XYZ file of C-alpha atoms in Angstrom:
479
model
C -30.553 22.471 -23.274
C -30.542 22.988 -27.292
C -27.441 25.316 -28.121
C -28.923 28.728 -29.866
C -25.913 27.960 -32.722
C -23.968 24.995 -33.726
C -20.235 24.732 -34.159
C -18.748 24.228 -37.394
C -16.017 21.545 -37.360
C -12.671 22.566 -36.808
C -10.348 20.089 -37.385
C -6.475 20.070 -36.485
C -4.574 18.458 -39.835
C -2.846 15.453 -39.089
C -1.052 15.584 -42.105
C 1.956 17.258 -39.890
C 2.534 13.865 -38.592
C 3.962 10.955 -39.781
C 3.191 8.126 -38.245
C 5.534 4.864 -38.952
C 3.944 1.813 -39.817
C 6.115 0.095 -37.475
C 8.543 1.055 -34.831
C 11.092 -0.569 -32.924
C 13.607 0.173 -29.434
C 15.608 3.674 -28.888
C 18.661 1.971 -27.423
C 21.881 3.652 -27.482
C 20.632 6.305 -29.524
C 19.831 4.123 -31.922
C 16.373 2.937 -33.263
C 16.144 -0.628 -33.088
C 14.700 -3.908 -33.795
C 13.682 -5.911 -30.285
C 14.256 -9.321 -29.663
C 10.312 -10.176 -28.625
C 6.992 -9.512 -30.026
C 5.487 -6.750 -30.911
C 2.102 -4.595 -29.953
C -0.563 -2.510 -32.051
C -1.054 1.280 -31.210
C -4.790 2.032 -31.330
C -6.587 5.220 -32.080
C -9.480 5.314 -29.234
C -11.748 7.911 -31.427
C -11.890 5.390 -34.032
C -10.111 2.091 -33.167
C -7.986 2.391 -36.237
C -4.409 0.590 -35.987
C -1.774 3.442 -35.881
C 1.174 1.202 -35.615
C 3.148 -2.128 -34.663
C 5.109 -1.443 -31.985
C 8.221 -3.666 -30.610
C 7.697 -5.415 -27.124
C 11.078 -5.405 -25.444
C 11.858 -8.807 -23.563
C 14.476 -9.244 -20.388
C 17.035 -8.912 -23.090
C 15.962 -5.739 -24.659
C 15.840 -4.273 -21.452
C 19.144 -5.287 -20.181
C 20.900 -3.922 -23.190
C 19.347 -0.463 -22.677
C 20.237 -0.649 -18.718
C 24.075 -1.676 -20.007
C 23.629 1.664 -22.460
C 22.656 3.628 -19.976
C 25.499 3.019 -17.554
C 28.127 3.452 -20.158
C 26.640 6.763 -20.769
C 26.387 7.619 -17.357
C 29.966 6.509 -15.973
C 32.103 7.602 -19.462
C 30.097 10.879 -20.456
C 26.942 12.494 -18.786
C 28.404 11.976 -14.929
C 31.460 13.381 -15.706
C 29.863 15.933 -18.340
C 29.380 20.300 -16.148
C 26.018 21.000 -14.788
C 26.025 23.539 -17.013
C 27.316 21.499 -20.134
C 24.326 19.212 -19.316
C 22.060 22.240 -19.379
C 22.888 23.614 -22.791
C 21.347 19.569 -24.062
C 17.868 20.074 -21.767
C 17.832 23.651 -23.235
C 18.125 22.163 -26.756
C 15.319 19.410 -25.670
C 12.938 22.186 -24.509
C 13.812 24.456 -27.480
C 12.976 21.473 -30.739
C 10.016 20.347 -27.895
C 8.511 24.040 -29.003
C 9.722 23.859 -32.473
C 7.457 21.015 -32.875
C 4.588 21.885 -30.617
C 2.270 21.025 -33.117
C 3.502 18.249 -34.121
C 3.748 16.294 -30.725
C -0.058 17.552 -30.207
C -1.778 15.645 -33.104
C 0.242 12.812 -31.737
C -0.470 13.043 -28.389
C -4.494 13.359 -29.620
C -4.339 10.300 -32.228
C -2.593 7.938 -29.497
C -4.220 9.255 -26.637
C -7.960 10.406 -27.442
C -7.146 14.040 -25.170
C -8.857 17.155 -27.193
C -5.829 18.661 -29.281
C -6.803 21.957 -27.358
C -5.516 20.281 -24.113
C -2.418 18.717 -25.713
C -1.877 21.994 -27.398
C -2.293 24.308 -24.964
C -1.494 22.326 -21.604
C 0.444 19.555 -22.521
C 2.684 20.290 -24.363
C 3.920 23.856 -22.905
C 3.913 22.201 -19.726
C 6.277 19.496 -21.121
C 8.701 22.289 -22.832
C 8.474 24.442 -19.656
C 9.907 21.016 -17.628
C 12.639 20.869 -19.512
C 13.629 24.717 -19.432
C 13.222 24.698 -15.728
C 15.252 21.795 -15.001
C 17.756 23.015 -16.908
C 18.256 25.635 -14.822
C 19.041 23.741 -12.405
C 21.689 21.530 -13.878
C 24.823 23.489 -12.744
C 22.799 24.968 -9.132
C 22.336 21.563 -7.650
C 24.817 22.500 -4.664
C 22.027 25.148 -3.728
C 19.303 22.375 -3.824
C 20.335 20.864 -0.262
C 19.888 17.238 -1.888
C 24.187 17.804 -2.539
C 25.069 17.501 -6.392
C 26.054 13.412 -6.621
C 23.578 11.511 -8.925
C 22.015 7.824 -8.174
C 23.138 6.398 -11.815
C 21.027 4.518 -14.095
C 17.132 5.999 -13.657
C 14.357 3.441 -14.293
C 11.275 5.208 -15.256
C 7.858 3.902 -15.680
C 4.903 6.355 -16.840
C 1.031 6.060 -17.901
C -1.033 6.226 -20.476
C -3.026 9.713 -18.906
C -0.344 12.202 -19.810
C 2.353 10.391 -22.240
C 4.447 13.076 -22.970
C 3.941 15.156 -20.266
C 5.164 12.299 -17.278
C 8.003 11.608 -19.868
C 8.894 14.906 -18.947
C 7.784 14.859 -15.522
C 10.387 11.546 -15.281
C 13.443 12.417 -17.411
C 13.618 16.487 -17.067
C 15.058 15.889 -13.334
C 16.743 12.700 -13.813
C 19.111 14.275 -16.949
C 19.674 17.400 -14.980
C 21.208 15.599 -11.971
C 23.522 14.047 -13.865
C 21.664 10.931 -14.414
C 20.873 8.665 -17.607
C 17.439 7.054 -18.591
C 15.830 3.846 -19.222
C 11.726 4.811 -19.924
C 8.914 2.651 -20.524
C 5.870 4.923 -21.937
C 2.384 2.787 -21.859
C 1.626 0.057 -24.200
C -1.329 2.109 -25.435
C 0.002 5.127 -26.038
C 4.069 4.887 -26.799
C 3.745 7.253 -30.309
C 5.084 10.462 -28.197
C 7.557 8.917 -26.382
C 9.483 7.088 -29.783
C 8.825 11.191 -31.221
C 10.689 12.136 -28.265
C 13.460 9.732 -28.929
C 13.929 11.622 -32.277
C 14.089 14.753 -30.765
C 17.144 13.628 -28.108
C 18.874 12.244 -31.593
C 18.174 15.881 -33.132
C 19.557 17.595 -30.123
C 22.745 15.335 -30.117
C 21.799 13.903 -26.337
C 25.159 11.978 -26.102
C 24.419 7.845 -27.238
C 22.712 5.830 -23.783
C 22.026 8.860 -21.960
C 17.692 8.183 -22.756
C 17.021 4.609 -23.647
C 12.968 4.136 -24.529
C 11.955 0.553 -24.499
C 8.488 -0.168 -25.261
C 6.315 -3.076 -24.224
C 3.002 -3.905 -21.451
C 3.690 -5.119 -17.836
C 6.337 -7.535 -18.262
C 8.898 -4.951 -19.701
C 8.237 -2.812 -16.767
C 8.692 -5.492 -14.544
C 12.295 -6.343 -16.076
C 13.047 -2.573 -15.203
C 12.273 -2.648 -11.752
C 13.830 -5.573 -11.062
C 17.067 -5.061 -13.194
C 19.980 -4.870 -10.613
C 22.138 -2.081 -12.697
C 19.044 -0.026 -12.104
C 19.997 2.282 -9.205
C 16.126 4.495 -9.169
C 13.046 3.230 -9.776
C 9.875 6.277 -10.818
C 6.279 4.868 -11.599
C 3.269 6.653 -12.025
C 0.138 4.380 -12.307
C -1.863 3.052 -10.406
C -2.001 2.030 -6.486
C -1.714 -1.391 -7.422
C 0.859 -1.513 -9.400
C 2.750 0.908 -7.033
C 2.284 -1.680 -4.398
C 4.029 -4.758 -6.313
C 6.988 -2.063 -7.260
C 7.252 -1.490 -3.546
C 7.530 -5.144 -2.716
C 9.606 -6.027 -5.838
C 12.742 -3.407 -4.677
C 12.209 -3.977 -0.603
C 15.509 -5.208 0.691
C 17.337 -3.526 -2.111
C 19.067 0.054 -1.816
C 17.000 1.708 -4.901
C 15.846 4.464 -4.446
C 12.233 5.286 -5.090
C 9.121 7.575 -6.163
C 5.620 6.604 -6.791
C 2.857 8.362 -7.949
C -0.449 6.766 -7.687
C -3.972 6.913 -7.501
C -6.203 9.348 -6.040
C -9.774 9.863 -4.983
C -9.841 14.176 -4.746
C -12.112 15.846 -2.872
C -13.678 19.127 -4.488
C -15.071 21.276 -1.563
C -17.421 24.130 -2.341
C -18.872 26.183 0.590
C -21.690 28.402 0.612
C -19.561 31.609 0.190
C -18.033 30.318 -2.945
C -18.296 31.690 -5.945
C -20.817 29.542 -7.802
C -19.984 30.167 -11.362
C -16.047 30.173 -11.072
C -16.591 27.399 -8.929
C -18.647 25.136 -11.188
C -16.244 25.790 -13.728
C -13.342 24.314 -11.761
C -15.692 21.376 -11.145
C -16.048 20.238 -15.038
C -12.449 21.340 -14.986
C -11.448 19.096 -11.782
C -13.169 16.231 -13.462
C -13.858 16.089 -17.203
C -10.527 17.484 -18.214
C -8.536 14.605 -20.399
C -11.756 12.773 -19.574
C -11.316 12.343 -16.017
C -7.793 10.385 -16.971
C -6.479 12.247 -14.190
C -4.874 10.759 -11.147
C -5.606 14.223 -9.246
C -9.357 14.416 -10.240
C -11.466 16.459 -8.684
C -13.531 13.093 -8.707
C -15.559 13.545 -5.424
C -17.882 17.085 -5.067
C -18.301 17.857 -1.618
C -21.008 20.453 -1.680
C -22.566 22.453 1.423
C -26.333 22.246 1.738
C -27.154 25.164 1.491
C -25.882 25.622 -1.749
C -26.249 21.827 -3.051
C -29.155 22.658 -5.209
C -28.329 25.560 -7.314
C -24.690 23.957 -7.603
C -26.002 20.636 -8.999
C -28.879 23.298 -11.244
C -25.944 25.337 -12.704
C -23.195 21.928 -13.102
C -26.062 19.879 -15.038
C -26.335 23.334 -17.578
C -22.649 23.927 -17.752
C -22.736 19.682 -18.232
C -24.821 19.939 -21.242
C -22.456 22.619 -22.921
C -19.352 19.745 -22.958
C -19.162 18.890 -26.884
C -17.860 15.537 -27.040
C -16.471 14.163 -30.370
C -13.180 13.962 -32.467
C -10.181 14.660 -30.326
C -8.674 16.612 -32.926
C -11.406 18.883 -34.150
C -10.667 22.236 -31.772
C -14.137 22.839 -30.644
C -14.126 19.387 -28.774
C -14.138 19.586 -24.588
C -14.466 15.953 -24.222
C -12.537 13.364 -26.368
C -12.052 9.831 -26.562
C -11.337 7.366 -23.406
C -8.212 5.697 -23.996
C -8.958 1.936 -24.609
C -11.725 -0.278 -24.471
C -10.542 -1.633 -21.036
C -10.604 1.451 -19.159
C -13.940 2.175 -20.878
C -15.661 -1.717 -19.704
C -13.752 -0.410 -16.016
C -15.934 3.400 -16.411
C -18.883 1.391 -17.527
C -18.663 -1.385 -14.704
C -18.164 1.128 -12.057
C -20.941 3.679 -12.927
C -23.662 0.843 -12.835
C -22.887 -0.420 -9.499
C -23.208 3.291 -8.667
C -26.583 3.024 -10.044
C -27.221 -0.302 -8.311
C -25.803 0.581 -4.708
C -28.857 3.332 -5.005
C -26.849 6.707 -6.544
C -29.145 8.794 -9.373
C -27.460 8.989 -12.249
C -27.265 11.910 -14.616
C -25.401 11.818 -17.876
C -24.389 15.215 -20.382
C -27.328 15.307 -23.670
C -24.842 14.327 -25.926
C -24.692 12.277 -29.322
C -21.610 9.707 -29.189
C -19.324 8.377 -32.313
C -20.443 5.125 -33.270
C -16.897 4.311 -33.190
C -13.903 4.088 -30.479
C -14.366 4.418 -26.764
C -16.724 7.078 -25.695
C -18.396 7.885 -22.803
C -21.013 10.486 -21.637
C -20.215 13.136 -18.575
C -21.681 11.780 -15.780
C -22.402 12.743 -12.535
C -24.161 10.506 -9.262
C -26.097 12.630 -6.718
C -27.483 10.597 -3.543
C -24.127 8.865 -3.200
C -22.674 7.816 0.234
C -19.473 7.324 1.569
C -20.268 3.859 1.697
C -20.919 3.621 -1.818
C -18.353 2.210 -4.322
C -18.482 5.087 -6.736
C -17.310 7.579 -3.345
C -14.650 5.230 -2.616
C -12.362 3.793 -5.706
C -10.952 5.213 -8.416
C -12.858 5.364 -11.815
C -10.288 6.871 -13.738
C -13.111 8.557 -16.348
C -15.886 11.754 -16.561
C -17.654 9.985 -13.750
C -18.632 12.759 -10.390
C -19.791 11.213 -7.282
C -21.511 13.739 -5.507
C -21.819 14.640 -1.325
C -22.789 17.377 0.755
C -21.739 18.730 4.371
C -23.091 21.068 7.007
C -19.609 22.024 8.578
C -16.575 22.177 7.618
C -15.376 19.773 9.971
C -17.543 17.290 8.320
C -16.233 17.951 5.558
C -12.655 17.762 6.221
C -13.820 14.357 7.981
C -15.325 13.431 4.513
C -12.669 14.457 2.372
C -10.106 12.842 4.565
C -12.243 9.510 4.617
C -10.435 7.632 1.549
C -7.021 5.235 1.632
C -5.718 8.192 -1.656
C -4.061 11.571 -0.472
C -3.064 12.980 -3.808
C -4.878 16.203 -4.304
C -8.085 18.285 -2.974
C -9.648 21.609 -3.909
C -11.483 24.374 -1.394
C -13.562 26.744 -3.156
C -14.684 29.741 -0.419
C -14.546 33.188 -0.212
C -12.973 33.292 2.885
C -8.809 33.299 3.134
C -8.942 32.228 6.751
C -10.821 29.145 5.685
C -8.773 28.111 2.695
C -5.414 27.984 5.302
C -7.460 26.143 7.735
C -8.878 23.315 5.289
C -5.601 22.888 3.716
C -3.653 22.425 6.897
C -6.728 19.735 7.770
C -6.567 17.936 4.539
C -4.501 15.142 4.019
C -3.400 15.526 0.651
C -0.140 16.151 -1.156
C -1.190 18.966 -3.391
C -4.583 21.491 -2.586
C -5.778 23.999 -4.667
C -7.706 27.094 -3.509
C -10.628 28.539 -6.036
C -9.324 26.692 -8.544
C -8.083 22.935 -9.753
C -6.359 20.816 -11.872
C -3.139 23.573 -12.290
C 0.587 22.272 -12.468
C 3.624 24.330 -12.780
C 6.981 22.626 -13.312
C 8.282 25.076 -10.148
C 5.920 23.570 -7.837
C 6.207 19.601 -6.055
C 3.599 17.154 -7.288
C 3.113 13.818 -4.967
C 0.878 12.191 -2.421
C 0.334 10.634 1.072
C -1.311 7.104 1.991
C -1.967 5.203 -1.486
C -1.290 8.014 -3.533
C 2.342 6.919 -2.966
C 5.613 9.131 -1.477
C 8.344 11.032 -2.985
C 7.375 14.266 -5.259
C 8.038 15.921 -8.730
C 8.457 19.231 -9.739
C 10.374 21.919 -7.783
C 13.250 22.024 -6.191
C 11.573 18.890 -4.065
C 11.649 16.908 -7.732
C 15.456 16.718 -7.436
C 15.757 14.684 -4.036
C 14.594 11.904 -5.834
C 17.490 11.931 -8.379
C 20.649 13.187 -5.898
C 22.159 11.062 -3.282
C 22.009 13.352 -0.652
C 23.796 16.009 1.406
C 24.759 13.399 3.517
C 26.036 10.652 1.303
């Protein structure tokens, strides 16, 4: 399909960043040098090296657990609910102030379009921290009671940087506790910004620690014995060896893994709002979404003129620079995840799925890859069943809904699902059917700091957002 105009480029400046050419630990409120190696920070639209980064060893990490619990037992514990609001207020307030400039970031380090990290991102991440500090001097209302667990050791991906940062610490600071955070090796630029904005809003020395570094440094947080709460989001691997490494201790835990999301659409559905919430469900932030829609369950009677109308929408996507504003699809985030994509989508093509990629003209440099979508695909195939983590969509019909509930519920993940119908009756029936922590109805992919985020079966236990976000940070009613 040939476009009747072309877009003009459009790009964001990135002159209203400034990117380091090296950066070190946030430790005590304090920027410093680590005791290990150090990393490089990539671009993925162009594989350009943004920065050298510190990789924090045992050590690093055990001073920033030792910061954090002087913070926590001489000032933040002791500090008023509502004297610990006024600092997430401040937080949320500079996070706005500088909208623009944690954006470009978030586009350079990540490859997301800036119009996602623009307009989703980062007013998600400021709205996080202005609910949560809300909630700072209600906690007695809460039913979790108002005692916090201590030092917090958080863990987040490379998917949404900023936004799990805030997903992680918003909670954690309002119940009282103090922060030691790991951001991803690939992407730690918005995290080390966010470190200058706790400086700028005088967050009391210890109170957010932000120690950067791959596996290893993770590891050292989860296992550190000052730590009193572990939070990872990642994947369902990595989830699992958490779980093992803290069984037989009394930390408390979240996890927030994987997923393999069903997108429903019945015959009743609206086809054009619905198709919309299918590129939505899966190409958004390049399908570097643990909640993709990555699975279409279509009814047969439809199948056709869904899959007609996806492939046209599908050849609208413009797929380039993540920081020109016209861009839907941007860069995927290193050249690991994009060999994983790339593995993955031609044993879909070997196990017998037909493949179907967007008309589009690629960068010759960074990590790109096309919109894709596999019709003819099984439940048996490979493609149905794990997690791609890209703008792959496997696609599978259904007669009943029964078979599709059976479908949809036929996968170790439980994170999210969507049910497109026009029917109210049938969206409350699916959604008491499904297993799956989170279901949206005529729509997908929306989050809202007021409502609980989490999974069931590999997709991990405990939630975030909501009211249900503080359990994981209080000690209990009880206790």
């Amino acid at each position: 399909m040939t476009s009747p105009f072309e877009y003009a480029p459009a790009p964001e400046s990135r002159a209203v960043v400034d990117i380091k050419p090296s950066y070190g630990l946030f430790v005590n409120g304090e920027f410093v040098d680590g005791s290990g190696t150090s990393f490089k920070t990539v671009n993925p639209a162009t594989e350009e090296v943004l920065a050298e980064v510190a990789e924090a060893s045992d050590a690093d990490v055990d001073e920033a657990v030792k910061a954090a619990r002087r913070a926590y037992t001489r000032v933040w514990s002791r500090m008023s609910g509502a004297e610990r609001a006024k600092y997430l207020y401040r937080i949320a307030r500079i996070i706005q102030e500088r909208g623009r400039e944690l954006a470009v970031l978030e586009s350079i380090d990540n490859g997301k379009p800036i119009k996602e990290s623009r307009d989703v991102d980062v007013p998600i991440v400021a709205a996080h921290f202005f609910y949560y500090a809300g909630w700072a001097d209600k906690l007695k209302y809460a039913g979790y009671g108002d005692t916090p667990l201590g030092v917090a050791g958080q863990v987040i991906p490379w998917n949404f940087p900023l936004l799990m940062l805030a997903w992680k610490i918003a909670p954690a600071l309002a119940c009282g506790n103090t922060v030691v955070l790991k951001p991803a090796e690939t992407t730690p630029l918005t995290a080390l910004l966010f470190a200058e904005i706790c400086q700028q809003a005088d967050l009391p020395p210890g109170v957010v620690n932000i120690v950067t570094g791959a596996g290893a440094t993770g590891r050292a947080i989860v296992s550190h014995p000052d730590v009193d709460k572990v939070a990872f989001t990642g994947s369902t691997e990595v989830g699992k060896a958490i779980a093992r490494a803290v069984a037989g201790t009394d930390k408390k835990v979240t996890l927030e893994l994987g997923g393999k999301a069903a997108n429903i659409v019945f015959d009743d559905a609206p086809l054009d709002q619905a198709v919309e919430g299918i590129v939505n469900g899966i190409f958004f932030n390049q399908g570097h979404v643990c909640c993709a829609g990555s699975r279409l369950l279509v009814q047969e009677s439809v199948a056709d003129e869904v899959m007609s109308r996806l492939k046209r929408r599908m050849a609208t996507l413009r797929v380039g620079d993540p920081l020109d504003k016209n861009t839907d699809v941007g860069a995927i985030n290193s050249a690991e995840q994009l060999a994983k994509i790339r593995e993955l989508s031609e044993i879909g093509e070997a196990e017998g799925a037909e493949r179907w990629s967007a008309p589009c003209e690629l960068p010759s440099n960074g990590y790109w890859f096309a919109p894709t979508v596999f019709t003819g695909v099984t439940q048996a195939h490979r493609i149905a069943r794990e997690e791609i983590f890209g703008p792959v969509l496997s696609v599978l019909t259904f007669r009943t809904p029964s078979e599709a509930v059976e479908k949809a519920n036929n996968t170790p993940f439980g994170l999210s699902a969507g049910v497109w119908t026009d029917k109210g009756s049938r969206i409350l029936s699916m959604a008491n059917r499904l297993r799956a922590g989170v279901i949206w109805a005529n729509t997908f992919n929306k989050f809202d700091p007021t409502s609980p985020f989490g999974g069931y079966k590999e997709s991990g236990y405990g939630r975030e957002g909501g009211r249900h976000g503080l359990e994981a940070y209080l000690k209990g009613a009880d206790n």
